Amino acid sequence: MLEKRKWPRFACLEPCDMLPAANNPAKRPSRVLNYCYNGLLLETNIPLGAGQYVKVDVQGSALGNKVTGIGKRVGRVRWCLVRPEQSSDCFEMGIEMLGGVSDEVPG
């Protein structure tokens, strides 16, 4: 199958906190499964609707991992699974990071 993605994805499995920008939000322990130039694939225990805004605070400290440096940045949910993954009971969400993940385009 031909890959049609605009940017390559990089696996990372970094723990993070995801904070929905809603009334009375609570931090949700989550995990970044992979990332690209302008987005993240998150695994979390709550589903969010497309268009909702979130803050992502990556907890990892892996050297050379561009996603570790995003700090507390705002992103927008592009899509979310309607059912949790059976093996983990977690939802996967595609997050478009406003301003991108990295200042450099991957080579």
Short mmCIF file of N, CA and C in Angstrom, two decimals:
data_model
loop_
_atom_site.label_atom_id
_atom_site.label_comp_id
_atom_site.label_asym_id
_atom_site.label_seq_id
_atom_site.Cartn_x
_atom_site.Cartn_y
_atom_site.Cartn_z
N MET A 1 0.85 -1.17 0.00
CA MET A 1 0.00 0.00 0.00
C MET A 1 0.90 1.25 0.00
N LEU A 2 0.57 2.19 -0.83
CA LEU A 2 1.35 3.41 -0.95
C LEU A 2 1.04 4.37 0.20
N GLU A 3 2.08 4.84 0.85
CA GLU A 3 1.94 5.78 1.98
C GLU A 3 1.59 7.16 1.43
N LYS A 4 0.50 7.75 1.91
CA LYS A 4 0.05 9.05 1.42
C LYS A 4 0.20 10.15 2.46
N ARG A 5 0.90 9.89 3.54
CA ARG A 5 1.05 10.88 4.58
C ARG A 5 1.99 11.98 4.12
N LYS A 6 1.72 13.20 4.58
CA LYS A 6 2.54 14.35 4.21
C LYS A 6 3.90 14.31 4.91
N TRP A 7 3.93 13.86 6.18
CA TRP A 7 5.15 13.82 6.97
C TRP A 7 5.37 12.41 7.50
N PRO A 8 6.62 11.96 7.62
CA PRO A 8 6.88 10.64 8.20
C PRO A 8 6.56 10.63 9.70
N ARG A 9 6.17 9.46 10.20
CA ARG A 9 5.88 9.29 11.63
C ARG A 9 7.09 8.67 12.31
N PHE A 10 7.28 9.04 13.60
CA PHE A 10 8.37 8.50 14.40
C PHE A 10 7.79 7.95 15.69
N ALA A 11 8.04 6.68 15.98
CA ALA A 11 7.56 6.06 17.22
C ALA A 11 8.32 6.63 18.41
N CYS A 12 7.62 6.78 19.56
CA CYS A 12 8.35 7.29 20.73
C CYS A 12 7.86 6.71 22.05
N LEU A 13 6.57 6.41 22.23
CA LEU A 13 6.03 5.83 23.46
C LEU A 13 6.39 6.64 24.70
N GLU A 14 6.27 7.96 24.63
CA GLU A 14 6.58 8.83 25.76
C GLU A 14 5.33 9.09 26.61
N PRO A 15 5.43 8.96 27.94
CA PRO A 15 4.30 9.32 28.80
C PRO A 15 4.05 10.82 28.76
N CYS A 16 2.80 11.21 28.90
CA CYS A 16 2.46 12.63 28.91
C CYS A 16 1.18 12.83 29.72
N ASP A 17 0.88 14.08 30.00
CA ASP A 17 -0.41 14.46 30.57
C ASP A 17 -1.16 15.21 29.49
N MET A 18 -2.44 14.88 29.33
CA MET A 18 -3.29 15.54 28.37
C MET A 18 -4.36 16.29 29.16
N LEU A 19 -4.49 17.58 28.90
CA LEU A 19 -5.45 18.41 29.62
C LEU A 19 -6.47 18.95 28.63
N PRO A 20 -7.70 18.41 28.62
CA PRO A 20 -8.72 18.94 27.71
C PRO A 20 -9.07 20.38 28.09
N ALA A 21 -9.30 21.21 27.08
CA ALA A 21 -9.67 22.60 27.31
C ALA A 21 -11.20 22.68 27.39
N ALA A 22 -11.74 22.16 28.47
CA ALA A 22 -13.18 22.13 28.69
C ALA A 22 -13.46 22.62 30.11
N ASN A 23 -14.74 22.72 30.45
CA ASN A 23 -15.11 23.11 31.81
C ASN A 23 -14.63 22.05 32.80
N ASN A 24 -14.00 22.50 33.89
CA ASN A 24 -13.50 21.62 34.93
C ASN A 24 -12.62 20.48 34.39
N PRO A 25 -11.61 20.82 33.60
CA PRO A 25 -10.77 19.76 33.05
C PRO A 25 -9.87 19.15 34.12
N ALA A 26 -9.55 17.91 33.92
CA ALA A 26 -8.59 17.22 34.79
C ALA A 26 -7.50 16.64 33.90
N LYS A 27 -6.27 16.67 34.40
CA LYS A 27 -5.17 16.07 33.66
C LYS A 27 -5.43 14.58 33.49
N ARG A 28 -5.15 14.08 32.32
CA ARG A 28 -5.31 12.66 32.05
C ARG A 28 -3.96 12.06 31.69
N PRO A 29 -3.50 11.07 32.45
CA PRO A 29 -2.27 10.40 32.06
C PRO A 29 -2.49 9.76 30.68
N SER A 30 -1.59 10.02 29.78
CA SER A 30 -1.69 9.54 28.41
C SER A 30 -0.32 9.11 27.93
N ARG A 31 -0.24 8.75 26.65
CA ARG A 31 1.04 8.34 26.09
C ARG A 31 1.07 8.75 24.62
N VAL A 32 2.20 9.32 24.20
CA VAL A 32 2.42 9.65 22.80
C VAL A 32 2.94 8.38 22.13
N LEU A 33 2.17 7.84 21.18
CA LEU A 33 2.58 6.63 20.49
C LEU A 33 3.54 6.94 19.35
N ASN A 34 3.25 8.03 18.61
CA ASN A 34 4.15 8.47 17.57
C ASN A 34 3.91 9.95 17.29
N TYR A 35 4.80 10.53 16.53
CA TYR A 35 4.66 11.95 16.20
C TYR A 35 5.21 12.21 14.81
N CYS A 36 4.83 13.35 14.26
CA CYS A 36 5.36 13.82 12.99
C CYS A 36 5.63 15.31 13.14
N TYR A 37 5.91 15.97 12.06
CA TYR A 37 6.27 17.39 12.08
C TYR A 37 5.20 18.25 12.76
N ASN A 38 3.91 17.94 12.55
CA ASN A 38 2.87 18.80 13.09
C ASN A 38 1.81 18.08 13.92
N GLY A 39 2.09 16.88 14.38
CA GLY A 39 1.06 16.20 15.14
C GLY A 39 1.54 15.04 15.97
N LEU A 40 0.61 14.53 16.79
CA LEU A 40 0.88 13.43 17.71
C LEU A 40 -0.22 12.39 17.59
N LEU A 41 0.11 11.15 17.84
CA LEU A 41 -0.88 10.11 18.04
C LEU A 41 -0.85 9.79 19.52
N LEU A 42 -1.95 10.12 20.23
CA LEU A 42 -2.04 9.90 21.67
C LEU A 42 -2.87 8.67 21.99
N GLU A 43 -2.53 8.03 23.09
CA GLU A 43 -3.33 6.95 23.66
C GLU A 43 -3.78 7.45 25.03
N THR A 44 -5.09 7.45 25.26
CA THR A 44 -5.62 7.99 26.51
C THR A 44 -6.87 7.21 26.92
N ASN A 45 -7.32 7.41 28.15
CA ASN A 45 -8.46 6.63 28.65
C ASN A 45 -9.81 7.32 28.46
N ILE A 46 -9.83 8.50 27.86
CA ILE A 46 -11.11 9.17 27.58
C ILE A 46 -11.17 9.59 26.12
N PRO A 47 -12.35 9.48 25.50
CA PRO A 47 -12.47 9.96 24.13
C PRO A 47 -12.79 11.45 24.11
N LEU A 48 -12.29 12.15 23.11
CA LEU A 48 -12.63 13.55 22.90
C LEU A 48 -13.12 13.70 21.47
N GLY A 49 -13.96 14.69 21.24
CA GLY A 49 -14.50 14.92 19.91
C GLY A 49 -13.56 15.72 19.03
N ALA A 50 -13.69 15.51 17.74
CA ALA A 50 -12.89 16.27 16.78
C ALA A 50 -13.14 17.76 16.97
N GLY A 51 -12.07 18.54 16.90
CA GLY A 51 -12.17 19.99 17.06
C GLY A 51 -11.91 20.48 18.47
N GLN A 52 -11.93 19.59 19.46
CA GLN A 52 -11.65 20.00 20.83
C GLN A 52 -10.17 20.33 20.98
N TYR A 53 -9.87 21.28 21.85
CA TYR A 53 -8.49 21.69 22.10
C TYR A 53 -7.96 21.01 23.35
N VAL A 54 -6.68 20.69 23.33
CA VAL A 54 -6.02 20.02 24.45
C VAL A 54 -4.65 20.65 24.66
N LYS A 55 -4.13 20.52 25.88
CA LYS A 55 -2.74 20.83 26.16
C LYS A 55 -2.04 19.52 26.42
N VAL A 56 -0.82 19.39 25.89
CA VAL A 56 -0.06 18.16 26.04
C VAL A 56 1.25 18.49 26.72
N ASP A 57 1.52 17.80 27.82
CA ASP A 57 2.77 17.99 28.57
C ASP A 57 3.51 16.66 28.57
N VAL A 58 4.53 16.55 27.73
CA VAL A 58 5.29 15.30 27.62
C VAL A 58 6.20 15.16 28.82
N GLN A 59 6.16 13.98 29.46
CA GLN A 59 6.91 13.73 30.68
C GLN A 59 8.30 13.16 30.45
N GLY A 60 8.55 12.56 29.30
CA GLY A 60 9.81 11.88 29.05
C GLY A 60 10.99 12.82 28.98
N SER A 61 12.17 12.26 29.00
CA SER A 61 13.39 13.05 28.93
C SER A 61 14.40 12.42 27.97
N ALA A 62 13.91 11.71 26.98
CA ALA A 62 14.81 11.04 26.03
C ALA A 62 15.59 12.08 25.24
N LEU A 63 16.90 11.96 25.25
CA LEU A 63 17.75 12.89 24.51
C LEU A 63 17.52 12.70 23.02
N GLY A 64 17.48 13.80 22.31
CA GLY A 64 17.32 13.74 20.87
C GLY A 64 15.89 13.50 20.42
N ASN A 65 14.95 13.40 21.33
CA ASN A 65 13.56 13.16 20.98
C ASN A 65 12.86 14.52 20.86
N LYS A 66 12.51 14.93 19.67
CA LYS A 66 11.93 16.25 19.45
C LYS A 66 10.61 16.45 20.19
N VAL A 67 9.87 15.39 20.43
CA VAL A 67 8.57 15.52 21.08
C VAL A 67 8.72 15.89 22.56
N THR A 68 9.86 15.56 23.18
CA THR A 68 10.07 15.87 24.59
C THR A 68 10.08 17.38 24.82
N GLY A 69 10.52 18.15 23.85
CA GLY A 69 10.62 19.59 24.00
C GLY A 69 9.35 20.38 23.76
N ILE A 70 8.21 19.73 23.50
CA ILE A 70 7.03 20.52 23.19
C ILE A 70 6.43 21.19 24.42
N GLY A 71 6.75 20.69 25.61
CA GLY A 71 6.25 21.34 26.82
C GLY A 71 4.73 21.35 26.86
N LYS A 72 4.20 22.39 27.44
CA LYS A 72 2.74 22.52 27.53
C LYS A 72 2.26 23.34 26.34
N ARG A 73 1.95 22.65 25.26
CA ARG A 73 1.52 23.31 24.04
C ARG A 73 0.10 22.90 23.71
N VAL A 74 -0.56 23.71 22.92
CA VAL A 74 -1.97 23.48 22.57
C VAL A 74 -2.06 22.74 21.24
N GLY A 75 -2.96 21.79 21.20
CA GLY A 75 -3.26 21.06 19.98
C GLY A 75 -4.76 20.92 19.81
N ARG A 76 -5.15 20.44 18.63
CA ARG A 76 -6.58 20.25 18.34
C ARG A 76 -6.79 18.80 17.92
N VAL A 77 -7.84 18.18 18.47
CA VAL A 77 -8.18 16.80 18.13
C VAL A 77 -8.68 16.77 16.69
N ARG A 78 -8.00 15.98 15.85
CA ARG A 78 -8.43 15.82 14.46
C ARG A 78 -9.35 14.62 14.32
N TRP A 79 -9.10 13.56 15.10
CA TRP A 79 -9.94 12.36 15.09
C TRP A 79 -9.72 11.59 16.38
N CYS A 80 -10.70 10.76 16.71
CA CYS A 80 -10.61 9.90 17.89
C CYS A 80 -11.38 8.63 17.61
N LEU A 81 -10.83 7.49 18.03
CA LEU A 81 -11.55 6.23 17.87
C LEU A 81 -12.86 6.30 18.66
N VAL A 82 -13.91 5.70 18.10
CA VAL A 82 -15.20 5.72 18.79
C VAL A 82 -15.29 4.65 19.87
N ARG A 83 -14.42 3.64 19.80
CA ARG A 83 -14.36 2.59 20.82
C ARG A 83 -12.92 2.43 21.27
N PRO A 84 -12.71 2.05 22.52
CA PRO A 84 -11.33 1.82 22.98
C PRO A 84 -10.73 0.60 22.29
N GLU A 85 -9.40 0.61 22.17
CA GLU A 85 -8.69 -0.56 21.66
C GLU A 85 -8.94 -1.72 22.63
N GLN A 86 -9.28 -2.87 22.12
CA GLN A 86 -9.62 -4.01 22.99
C GLN A 86 -8.46 -4.45 23.87
N SER A 87 -7.25 -4.37 23.35
CA SER A 87 -6.11 -4.86 24.13
C SER A 87 -5.72 -3.93 25.27
N SER A 88 -6.09 -2.64 25.18
CA SER A 88 -5.62 -1.70 26.21
C SER A 88 -6.74 -0.93 26.90
N ASP A 89 -7.96 -0.99 26.39
CA ASP A 89 -9.08 -0.19 26.89
C ASP A 89 -8.79 1.31 26.80
N CYS A 90 -7.92 1.70 25.88
CA CYS A 90 -7.59 3.11 25.67
C CYS A 90 -8.04 3.55 24.29
N PHE A 91 -8.28 4.85 24.17
CA PHE A 91 -8.66 5.45 22.91
C PHE A 91 -7.42 6.03 22.23
N GLU A 92 -7.39 5.99 20.92
CA GLU A 92 -6.33 6.65 20.17
C GLU A 92 -6.90 7.93 19.57
N MET A 93 -6.08 9.00 19.62
CA MET A 93 -6.49 10.30 19.10
C MET A 93 -5.38 10.90 18.26
N GLY A 94 -5.74 11.44 17.13
CA GLY A 94 -4.80 12.20 16.31
C GLY A 94 -4.89 13.66 16.73
N ILE A 95 -3.76 14.24 17.13
CA ILE A 95 -3.72 15.62 17.61
C ILE A 95 -2.87 16.46 16.66
N GLU A 96 -3.44 17.51 16.12
CA GLU A 96 -2.68 18.46 15.32
C GLU A 96 -2.15 19.53 16.27
N MET A 97 -0.84 19.62 16.40
CA MET A 97 -0.23 20.59 17.29
C MET A 97 -0.18 21.94 16.59
N LEU A 98 -0.78 22.94 17.21
CA LEU A 98 -0.79 24.28 16.64
C LEU A 98 0.61 24.85 16.75
N GLY A 99 1.19 25.20 15.65
CA GLY A 99 2.57 25.65 15.63
C GLY A 99 3.54 24.51 15.38
N GLY A 100 3.07 23.28 15.32
CA GLY A 100 3.92 22.14 15.00
C GLY A 100 4.59 21.53 16.22
N VAL A 101 5.19 20.38 16.03
CA VAL A 101 5.93 19.68 17.08
C VAL A 101 7.35 20.17 17.09
N SER A 102 7.90 20.39 15.92
CA SER A 102 9.30 20.78 15.79
C SER A 102 9.42 22.01 14.92
N ASP A 103 10.44 22.81 15.14
CA ASP A 103 10.67 23.98 14.30
C ASP A 103 11.36 23.59 13.00
N GLU A 104 11.85 22.37 12.92
CA GLU A 104 12.56 21.92 11.72
C GLU A 104 11.76 20.86 11.01
N VAL A 105 11.75 20.91 9.69
CA VAL A 105 11.10 19.87 8.91
C VAL A 105 12.04 18.67 8.88
N PRO A 106 11.53 17.48 9.22
CA PRO A 106 12.40 16.30 9.20
C PRO A 106 12.96 16.07 7.79
N GLY A 107 14.21 15.63 7.73
CA GLY A 107 14.88 15.40 6.46
C GLY A 107 14.55 14.13 5.85
#
